[in-house]
Coordinates of C-alpha atoms in Angstrom, one line a residue:
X283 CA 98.8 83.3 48.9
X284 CA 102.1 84.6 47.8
X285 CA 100.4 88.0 46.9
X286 CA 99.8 88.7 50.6
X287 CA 103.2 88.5 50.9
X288 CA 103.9 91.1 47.9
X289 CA 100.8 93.4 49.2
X290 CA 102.6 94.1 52.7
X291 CA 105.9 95.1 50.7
X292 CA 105.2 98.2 48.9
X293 CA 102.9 99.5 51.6
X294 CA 105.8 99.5 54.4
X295 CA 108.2 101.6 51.4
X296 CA 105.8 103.8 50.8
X297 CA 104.0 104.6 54.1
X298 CA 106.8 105.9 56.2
X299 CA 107.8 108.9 55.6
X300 CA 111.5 107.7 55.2
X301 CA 114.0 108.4 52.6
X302 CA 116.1 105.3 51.6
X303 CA 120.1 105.5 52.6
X304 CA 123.5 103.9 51.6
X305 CA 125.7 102.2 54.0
X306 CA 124.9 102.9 58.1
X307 CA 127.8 105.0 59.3
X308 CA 128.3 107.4 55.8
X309 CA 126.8 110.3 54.9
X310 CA 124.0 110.3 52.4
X311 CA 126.4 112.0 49.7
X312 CA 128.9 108.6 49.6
X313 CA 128.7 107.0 46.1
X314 CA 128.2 103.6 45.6
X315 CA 129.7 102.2 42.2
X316 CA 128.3 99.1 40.2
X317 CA 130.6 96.6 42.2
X318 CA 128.9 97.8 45.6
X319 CA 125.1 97.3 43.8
X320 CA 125.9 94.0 42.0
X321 CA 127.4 92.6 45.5
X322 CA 124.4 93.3 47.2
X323 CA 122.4 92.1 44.2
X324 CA 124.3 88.9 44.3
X325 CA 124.0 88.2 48.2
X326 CA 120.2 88.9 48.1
X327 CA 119.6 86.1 46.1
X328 CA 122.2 83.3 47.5
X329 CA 120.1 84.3 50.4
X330 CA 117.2 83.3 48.9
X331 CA 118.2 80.3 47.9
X332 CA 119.6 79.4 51.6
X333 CA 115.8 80.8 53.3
X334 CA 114.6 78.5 50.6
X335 CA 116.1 75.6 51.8
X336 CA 115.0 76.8 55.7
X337 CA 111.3 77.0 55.0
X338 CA 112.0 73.3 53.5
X339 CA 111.4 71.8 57.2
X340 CA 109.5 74.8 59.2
X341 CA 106.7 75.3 56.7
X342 CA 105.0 73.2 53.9
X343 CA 104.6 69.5 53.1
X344 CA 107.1 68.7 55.4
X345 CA 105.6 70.3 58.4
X346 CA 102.4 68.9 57.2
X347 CA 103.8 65.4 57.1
X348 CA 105.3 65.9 60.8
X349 CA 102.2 66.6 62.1
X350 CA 100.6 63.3 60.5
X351 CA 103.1 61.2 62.2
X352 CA 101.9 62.6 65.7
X353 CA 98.3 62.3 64.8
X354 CA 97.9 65.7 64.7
X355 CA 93.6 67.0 64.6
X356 CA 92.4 69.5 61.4
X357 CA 92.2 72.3 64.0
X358 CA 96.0 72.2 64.5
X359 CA 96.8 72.4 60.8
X360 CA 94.4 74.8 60.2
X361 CA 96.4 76.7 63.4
X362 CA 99.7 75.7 61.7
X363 CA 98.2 77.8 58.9
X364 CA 96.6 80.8 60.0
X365 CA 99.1 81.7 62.3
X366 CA 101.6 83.1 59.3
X367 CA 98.5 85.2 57.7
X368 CA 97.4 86.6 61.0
X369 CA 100.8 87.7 61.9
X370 CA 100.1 90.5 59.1
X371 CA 98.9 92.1 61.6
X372 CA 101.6 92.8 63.3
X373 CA 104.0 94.3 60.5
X374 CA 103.5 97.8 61.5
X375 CA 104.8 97.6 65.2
X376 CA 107.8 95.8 63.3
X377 CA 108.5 99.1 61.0
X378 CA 107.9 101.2 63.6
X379 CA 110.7 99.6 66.0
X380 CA 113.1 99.0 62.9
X381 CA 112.5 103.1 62.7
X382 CA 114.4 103.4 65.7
X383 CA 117.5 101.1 65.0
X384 CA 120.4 102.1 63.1
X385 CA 121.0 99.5 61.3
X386 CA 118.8 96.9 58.5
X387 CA 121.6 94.6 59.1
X388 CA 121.8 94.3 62.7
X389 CA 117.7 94.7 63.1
X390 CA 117.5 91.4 60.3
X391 CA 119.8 89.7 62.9
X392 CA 118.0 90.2 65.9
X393 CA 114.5 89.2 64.4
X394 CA 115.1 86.5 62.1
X395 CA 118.3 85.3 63.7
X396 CA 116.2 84.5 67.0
X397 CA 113.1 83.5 65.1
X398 CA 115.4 80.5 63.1
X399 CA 117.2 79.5 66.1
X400 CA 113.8 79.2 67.9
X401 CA 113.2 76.1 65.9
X402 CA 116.6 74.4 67.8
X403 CA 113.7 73.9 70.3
X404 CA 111.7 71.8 68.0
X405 CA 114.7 69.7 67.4
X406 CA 115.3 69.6 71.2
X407 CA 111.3 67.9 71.3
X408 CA 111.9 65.7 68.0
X409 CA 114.8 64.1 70.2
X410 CA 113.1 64.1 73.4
X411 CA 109.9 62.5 71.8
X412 CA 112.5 59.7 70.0
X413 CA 113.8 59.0 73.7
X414 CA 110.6 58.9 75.4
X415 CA 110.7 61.9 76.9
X416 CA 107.9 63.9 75.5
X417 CA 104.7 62.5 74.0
X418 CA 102.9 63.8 70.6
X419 CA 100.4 65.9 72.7
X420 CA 103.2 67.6 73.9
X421 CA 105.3 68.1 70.8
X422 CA 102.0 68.9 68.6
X423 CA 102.2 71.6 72.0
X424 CA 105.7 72.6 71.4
X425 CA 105.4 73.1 67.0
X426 CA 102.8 75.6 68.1
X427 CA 104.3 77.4 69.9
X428 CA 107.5 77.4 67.8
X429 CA 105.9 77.9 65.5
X430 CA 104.2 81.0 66.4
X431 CA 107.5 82.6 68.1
X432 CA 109.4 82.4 64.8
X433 CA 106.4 84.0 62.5
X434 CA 106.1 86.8 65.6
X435 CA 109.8 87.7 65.0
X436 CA 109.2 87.4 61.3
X437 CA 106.7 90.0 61.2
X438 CA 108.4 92.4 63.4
X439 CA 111.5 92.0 61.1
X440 CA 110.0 91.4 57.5
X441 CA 109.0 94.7 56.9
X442 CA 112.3 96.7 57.7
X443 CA 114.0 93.4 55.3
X444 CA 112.2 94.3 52.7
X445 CA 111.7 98.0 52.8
X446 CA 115.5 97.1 52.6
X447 CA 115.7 95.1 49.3
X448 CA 113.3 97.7 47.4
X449 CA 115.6 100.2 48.2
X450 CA 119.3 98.1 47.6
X451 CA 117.5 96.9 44.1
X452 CA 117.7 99.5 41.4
X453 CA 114.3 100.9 40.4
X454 CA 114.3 100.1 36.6
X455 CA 116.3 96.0 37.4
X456 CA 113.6 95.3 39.7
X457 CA 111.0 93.4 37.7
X458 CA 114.3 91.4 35.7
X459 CA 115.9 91.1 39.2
X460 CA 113.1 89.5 41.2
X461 CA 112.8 87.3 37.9
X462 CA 115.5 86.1 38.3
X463 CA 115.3 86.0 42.4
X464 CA 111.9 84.2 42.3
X465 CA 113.1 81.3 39.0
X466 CA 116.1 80.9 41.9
X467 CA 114.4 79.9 44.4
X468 CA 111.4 78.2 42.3
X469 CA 114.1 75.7 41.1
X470 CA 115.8 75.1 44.9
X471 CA 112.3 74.6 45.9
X472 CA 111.8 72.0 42.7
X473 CA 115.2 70.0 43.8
X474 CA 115.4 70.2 47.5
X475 CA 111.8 69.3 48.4
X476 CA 111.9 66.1 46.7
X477 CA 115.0 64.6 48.3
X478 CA 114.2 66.1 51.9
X479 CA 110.8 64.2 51.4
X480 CA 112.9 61.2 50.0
X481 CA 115.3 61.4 52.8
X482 CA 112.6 61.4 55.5
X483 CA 110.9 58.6 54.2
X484 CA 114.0 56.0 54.0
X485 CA 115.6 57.5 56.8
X486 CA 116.7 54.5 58.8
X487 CA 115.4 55.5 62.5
X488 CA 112.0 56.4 60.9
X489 CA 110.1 59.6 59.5
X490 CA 110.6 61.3 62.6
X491 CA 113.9 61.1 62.8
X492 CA 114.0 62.2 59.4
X493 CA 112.3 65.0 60.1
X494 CA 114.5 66.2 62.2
X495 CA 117.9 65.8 60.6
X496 CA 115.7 67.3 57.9
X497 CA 115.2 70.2 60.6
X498 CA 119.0 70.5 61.4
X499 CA 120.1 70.8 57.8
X500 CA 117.3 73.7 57.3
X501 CA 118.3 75.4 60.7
X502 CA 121.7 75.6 59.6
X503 CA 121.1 77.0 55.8
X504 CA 118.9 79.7 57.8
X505 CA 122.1 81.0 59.6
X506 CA 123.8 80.9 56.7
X507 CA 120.8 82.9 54.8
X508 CA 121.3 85.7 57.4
X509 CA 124.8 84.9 57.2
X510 CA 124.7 86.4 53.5
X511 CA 123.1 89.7 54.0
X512 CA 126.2 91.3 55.3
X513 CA 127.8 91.6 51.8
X514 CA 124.8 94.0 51.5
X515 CA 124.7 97.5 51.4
X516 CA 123.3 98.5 54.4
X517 CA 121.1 101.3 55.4
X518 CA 120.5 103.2 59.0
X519 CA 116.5 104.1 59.3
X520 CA 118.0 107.3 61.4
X521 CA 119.5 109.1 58.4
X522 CA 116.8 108.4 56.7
X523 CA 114.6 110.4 59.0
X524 CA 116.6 112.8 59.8
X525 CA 117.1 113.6 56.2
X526 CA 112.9 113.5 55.9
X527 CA 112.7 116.0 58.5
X528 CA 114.6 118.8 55.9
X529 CA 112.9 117.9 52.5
X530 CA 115.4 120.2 50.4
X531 CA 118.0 119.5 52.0
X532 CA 117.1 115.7 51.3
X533 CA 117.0 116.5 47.7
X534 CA 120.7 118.1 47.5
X535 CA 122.1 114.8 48.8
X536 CA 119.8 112.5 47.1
X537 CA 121.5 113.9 43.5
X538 CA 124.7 113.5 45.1
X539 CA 124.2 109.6 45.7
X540 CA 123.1 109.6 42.4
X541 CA 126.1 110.2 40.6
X542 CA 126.2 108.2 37.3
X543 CA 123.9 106.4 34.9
X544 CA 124.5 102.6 37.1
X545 CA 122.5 100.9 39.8
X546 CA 123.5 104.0 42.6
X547 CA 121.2 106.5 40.7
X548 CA 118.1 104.5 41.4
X549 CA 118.8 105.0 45.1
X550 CA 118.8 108.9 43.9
X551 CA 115.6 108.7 42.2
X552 CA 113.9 106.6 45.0
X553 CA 114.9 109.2 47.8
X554 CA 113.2 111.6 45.5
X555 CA 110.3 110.2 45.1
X556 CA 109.3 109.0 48.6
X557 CA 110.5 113.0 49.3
X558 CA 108.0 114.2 47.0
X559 CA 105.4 111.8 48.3
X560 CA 105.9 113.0 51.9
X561 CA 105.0 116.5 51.0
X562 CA 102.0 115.3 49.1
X563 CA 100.8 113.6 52.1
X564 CA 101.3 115.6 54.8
X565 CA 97.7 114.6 56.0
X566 CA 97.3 111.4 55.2
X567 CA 96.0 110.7 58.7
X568 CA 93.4 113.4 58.7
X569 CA 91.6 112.6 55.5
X570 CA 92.4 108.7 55.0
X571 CA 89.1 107.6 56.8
X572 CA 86.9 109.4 54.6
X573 CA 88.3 108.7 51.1
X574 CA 88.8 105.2 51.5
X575 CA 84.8 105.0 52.3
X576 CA 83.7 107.4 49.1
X577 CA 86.6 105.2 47.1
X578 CA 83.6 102.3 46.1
X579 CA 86.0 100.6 43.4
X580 CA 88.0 99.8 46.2
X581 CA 85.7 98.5 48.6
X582 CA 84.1 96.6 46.0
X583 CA 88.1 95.1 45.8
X584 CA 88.1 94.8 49.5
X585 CA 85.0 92.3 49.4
X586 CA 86.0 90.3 46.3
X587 CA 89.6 89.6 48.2
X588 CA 88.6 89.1 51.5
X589 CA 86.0 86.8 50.1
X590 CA 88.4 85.0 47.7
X591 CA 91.1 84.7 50.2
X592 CA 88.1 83.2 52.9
X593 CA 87.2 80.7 50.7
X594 CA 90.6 79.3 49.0
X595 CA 92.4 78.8 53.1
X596 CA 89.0 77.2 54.0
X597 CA 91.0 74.4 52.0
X598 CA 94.1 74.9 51.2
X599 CA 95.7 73.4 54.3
X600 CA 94.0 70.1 53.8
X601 CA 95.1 69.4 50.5
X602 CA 98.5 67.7 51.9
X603 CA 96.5 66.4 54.7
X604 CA 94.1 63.8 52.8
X605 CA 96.9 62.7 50.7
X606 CA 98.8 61.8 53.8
X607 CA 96.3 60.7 55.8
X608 CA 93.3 59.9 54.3
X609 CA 95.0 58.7 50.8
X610 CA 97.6 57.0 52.9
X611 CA 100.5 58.1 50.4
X612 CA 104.2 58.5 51.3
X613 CA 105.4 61.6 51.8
X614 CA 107.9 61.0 48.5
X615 CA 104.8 61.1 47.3
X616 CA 103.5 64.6 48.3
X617 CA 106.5 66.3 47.8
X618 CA 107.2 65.3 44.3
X619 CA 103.5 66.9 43.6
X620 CA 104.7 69.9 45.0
X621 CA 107.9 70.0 42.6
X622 CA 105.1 69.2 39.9
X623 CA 103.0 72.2 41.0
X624 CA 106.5 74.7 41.7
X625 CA 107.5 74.0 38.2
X626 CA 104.2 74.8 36.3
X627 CA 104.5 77.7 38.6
X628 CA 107.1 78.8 37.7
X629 CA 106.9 78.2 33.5
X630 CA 103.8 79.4 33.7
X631 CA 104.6 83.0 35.3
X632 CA 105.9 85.1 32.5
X633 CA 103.5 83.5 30.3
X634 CA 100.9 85.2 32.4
X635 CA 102.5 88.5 32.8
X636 CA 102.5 89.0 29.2
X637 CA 99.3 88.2 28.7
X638 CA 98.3 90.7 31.5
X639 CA 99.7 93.6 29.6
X640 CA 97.8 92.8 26.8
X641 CA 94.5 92.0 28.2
X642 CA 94.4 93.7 31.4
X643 CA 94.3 91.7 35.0
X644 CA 90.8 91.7 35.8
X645 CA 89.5 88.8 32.5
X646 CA 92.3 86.9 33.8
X647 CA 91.3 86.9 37.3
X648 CA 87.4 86.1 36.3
X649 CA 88.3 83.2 33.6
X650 CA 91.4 81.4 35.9
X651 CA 89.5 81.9 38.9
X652 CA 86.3 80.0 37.8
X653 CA 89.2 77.0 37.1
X654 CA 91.1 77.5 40.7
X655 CA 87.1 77.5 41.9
X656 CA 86.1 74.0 40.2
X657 CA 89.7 72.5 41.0
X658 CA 88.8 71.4 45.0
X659 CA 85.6 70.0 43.3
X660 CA 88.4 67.7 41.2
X661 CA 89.6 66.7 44.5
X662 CA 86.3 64.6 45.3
X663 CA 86.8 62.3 42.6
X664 CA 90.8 61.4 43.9
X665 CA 91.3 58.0 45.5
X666 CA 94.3 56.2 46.3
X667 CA 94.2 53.7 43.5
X668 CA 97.5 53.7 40.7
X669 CA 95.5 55.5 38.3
X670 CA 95.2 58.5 40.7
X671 CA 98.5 58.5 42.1
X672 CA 100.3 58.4 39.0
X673 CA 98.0 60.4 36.3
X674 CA 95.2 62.8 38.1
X675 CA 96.9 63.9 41.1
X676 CA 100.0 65.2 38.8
X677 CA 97.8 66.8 36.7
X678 CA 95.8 67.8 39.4
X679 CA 98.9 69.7 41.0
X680 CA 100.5 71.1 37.5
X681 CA 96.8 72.3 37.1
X682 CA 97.3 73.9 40.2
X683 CA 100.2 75.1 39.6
X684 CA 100.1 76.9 36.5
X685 CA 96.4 78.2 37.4
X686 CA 97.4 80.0 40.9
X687 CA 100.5 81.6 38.8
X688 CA 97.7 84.0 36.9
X689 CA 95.9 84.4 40.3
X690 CA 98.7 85.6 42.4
X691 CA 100.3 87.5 40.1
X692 CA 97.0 89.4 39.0
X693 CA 95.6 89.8 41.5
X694 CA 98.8 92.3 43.2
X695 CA 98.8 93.7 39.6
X696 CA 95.2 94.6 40.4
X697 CA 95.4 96.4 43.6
X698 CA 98.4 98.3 42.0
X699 CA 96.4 99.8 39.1
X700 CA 93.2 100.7 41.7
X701 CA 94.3 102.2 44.2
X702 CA 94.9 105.9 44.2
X703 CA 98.2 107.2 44.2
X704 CA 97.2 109.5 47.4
X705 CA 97.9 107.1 50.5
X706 CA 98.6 104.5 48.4
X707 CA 100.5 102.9 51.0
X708 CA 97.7 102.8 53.2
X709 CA 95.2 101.5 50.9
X710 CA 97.4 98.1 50.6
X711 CA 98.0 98.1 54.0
X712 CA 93.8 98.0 54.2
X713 CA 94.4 95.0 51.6
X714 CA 97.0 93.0 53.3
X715 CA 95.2 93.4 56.8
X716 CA 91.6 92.3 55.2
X717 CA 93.8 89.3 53.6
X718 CA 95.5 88.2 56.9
X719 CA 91.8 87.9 58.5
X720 CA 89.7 86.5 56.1
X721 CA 92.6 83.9 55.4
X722 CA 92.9 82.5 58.9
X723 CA 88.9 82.8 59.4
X724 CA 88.8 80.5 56.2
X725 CA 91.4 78.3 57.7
X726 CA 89.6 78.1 60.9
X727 CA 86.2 77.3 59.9
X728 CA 87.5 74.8 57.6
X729 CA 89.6 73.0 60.6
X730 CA 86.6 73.6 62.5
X731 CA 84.3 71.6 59.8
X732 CA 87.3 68.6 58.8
X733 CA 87.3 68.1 63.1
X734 CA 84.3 68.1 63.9
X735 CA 82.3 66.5 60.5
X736 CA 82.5 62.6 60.9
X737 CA 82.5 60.6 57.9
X738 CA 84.0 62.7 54.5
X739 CA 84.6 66.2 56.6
X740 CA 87.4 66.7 54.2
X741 CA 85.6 66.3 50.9
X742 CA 82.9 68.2 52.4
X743 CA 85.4 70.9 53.2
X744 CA 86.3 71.1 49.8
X745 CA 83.1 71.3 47.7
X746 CA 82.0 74.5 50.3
X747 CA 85.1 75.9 49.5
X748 CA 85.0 75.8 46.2
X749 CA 81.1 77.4 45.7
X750 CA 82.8 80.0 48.0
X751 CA 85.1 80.7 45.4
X752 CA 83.1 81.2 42.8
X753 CA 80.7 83.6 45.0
X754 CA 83.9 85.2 45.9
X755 CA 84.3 86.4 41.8
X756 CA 81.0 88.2 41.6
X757 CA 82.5 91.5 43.2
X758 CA 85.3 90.7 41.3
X759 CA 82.6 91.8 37.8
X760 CA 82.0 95.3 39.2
X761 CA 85.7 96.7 39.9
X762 CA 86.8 98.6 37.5
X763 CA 90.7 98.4 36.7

């Protein structure tokens, strides 16, 4: 589920006809020396590690664990769910405003900024519900809601934030950078999830109260995230157009930014290319419609993923869920799983990258996927007893873990090597919005089945998602990478 996130990146670089910038307020010729790159290089991932620590409280175990305390229905965690993936959707009206800003910086603020301090709200109903002033209908009401708000502004800003990072990160860096990014905030993830779940469930006032000093803590390193990207280079969306509206002239001052063999010249070469792809795509909206319908290896793509990515939501928000509710296991619990399952994440990674290289993606995608498909089958065997909660489900996790580590990582390597290089952009863009769909329909049928199925709806919800799965890899046989 992280490659949805990775498919909407390099679709909003390459789609608009933009060409990258230095700082807002300089001309496209100032040069930018090593110090100015590694600064920004540097920020980037401190805020990482601080929007790492946010999404602690406002997404996750913990979340999940909130909603458990107010007795919250299948239908509102599957809703806690699909709302991120469906907000795909709304990423290009959020590149097209951040086109008319002037500034990365000051559009991150604006989005994000609000969409973090919307969750002060949810703290406002965590106190009001400790006092008696709000019931858990009410707040299971209000986390909606919030919840929905803040992944609105999200979308609308995540695409100019990261169409701001792939340009601020040199071109031949990036794959050691995000490396490095990712292990960074693997390992806050590993360490902070663990004592937040600790902290919540000794906290003295209860779990709810927990929660929510858990909440404050997360708002504040949020702030602090945004906080960070001002030590970035910045970049105003205006120059860039105006300097894709004169394509030669565009090339003159993208050799003068890149003046030396260091970080700077990568900006260089990426205003080149994205130059040279605007003139090779000067009718990408003319012809798009018919060549992604004569493209088969695509489409055959398209069905596998939108297939794979119904079937593995129609469970994957209920994991948490029967361990908290039905299992009846402490939240400590949970969340040391996750740290289980982050970890052989993140060991597992490079591991599979290599292999990749060698092999291709596709082998790997067919042999781990028949695992990820029989591993919610594993999940009808789990009880509560100490055998289970101390050997199978933290196997079950690291299994997890080190499986969906090929899977993600594939599978954006996949759409990368088959889709054409002419309106490329678009073609992921197809991807992501096929992903965003079929992910919350999956996550809505299978809130839809857990609610409304009497005895075992969960279990039930798990074996249909896993035959899903393995249906979902026979399109998989036919695409040709």
């Amino acid at each position: 589920m992280d490659s949805i996130q990775l498919e909407t990146v390099s679709p909003v670089i390459l789609e608009l006809p933009q060409i990258p910038q230095p700082q807002t307020h300089l001309a496209l010729s100032r040069q930018y020396d090593k110090n100015a790159i590694r600064t920004s290089l540097k920020a980037s991932t401190v805020d990482a590690i601080f929007a790492a620590i946010f999404s602690l409280a406002t997404g996750g175990i913990l979340l999940s664990n909130f909603l458990v305390e107010l007795d919250a229905s299948p239908v509102v965690f599957g809703m806690i769910t699909s709302i991120p993936m469906l907000v795909n959707l709304i990423q290009p009206l959020g590149a097209y405003l951040s086109e008319r800003s002037t500034s990365r910086f000051q559009y991150a603020l604006k989005t994000f900024g609000i969409a973090r301090l919307l969750w002060l709200i949810l703290l406002l109903g965590v106190i009001g519900f400790s006092w008696g002033w709000v019931n858990s209908l009410q707040l299971e009401v209000l986390t909606l809601l919030v919840v929905l708000g803040s992944h609105l502004l999200g979308g609308l800003g995540s695409a100019s934030w990261l169409s701001w990072l792939a340009i601020i990160v040199p071109r031949r860096l990036r794959g050691r950078y995000f490396g490095i990014r990712n292990s960074a905030v693997s390992l806050t993830n590993l360490i902070c999830v663990p004592l937040a779940g600790l902290l919540i469930s000794q906290c003295y006032g209860g779990t709810l109260q927990g929660y929510g000093v858990v909440l404050l803590v997360s708002i504040i390193f949020g702030i602090l995230s945004l906080g960070c990207q001002y030590f970035k280079v910045d970049v105003n969306p205006q120059l860039q157009n105006a300097v894709s509206e004169s394509p030669q002239e565009g090339r003159g001052q993208a050799s003068a930014v890149s003046v030396s063999r260091t970080g700077a010249e990568s900006i260089g070469e990426e205003i080149t290319s994205l130059i040279l792809f605007k003139e090779a795509n000067k009718s990408l909206t003319v012809d798009f419609g018919l060549n992604i319908w004569q493209n088969t290896n695509f489409l055959k793509f398209l069905i596998y993923f939108g297939l794979w990515m119904l079937a593995v939501n129609l469970s994957a928000p209920f994991f948490n869920l029967y361990m908290l509710d039905t299992l009846q296991l402490d939240v400590s619990w949970v969340t040391l799983y996750g740290s289980l399952q982050a970890g052989a994440n993140l060991l597992m990674m490079m591991f599979w990258g290599k292999l990749a290289d060698k092999v291709g993606n596709r082998p790997i995608l067919i042999f781990i996927g028949l695992l990820v498909a029989v591993t919610p089958l594993l999940w009808l065997g789990i009880g509560g007893n100490h055998r289970d909660v101390w050997l199978w489900l933290p196997l079950l996790h690291i299994l997890t873990g080190g499986t969906w580590a090929a899977i993600d990582l594939c599978n954006n390597n996949m759409q990368l090597s088959i889709a054409p290089l002419k309106n490329q952009s678009l073609y992921f863009a197809i991807a992501s919005a096929v992903a965003g769909f079929s992910g919350a329909l999956g996550t809505t049928i299978g809130s839809l089945i857990a609610q409304f199925t009497q005895h075992g709806g969960l279990l039930g919800v798990f074996a249909l998602s896993g035959m899903l799965r393995l249906l979902a890899l026979i399109p998989l046989v036919f695409v040709k990478e």
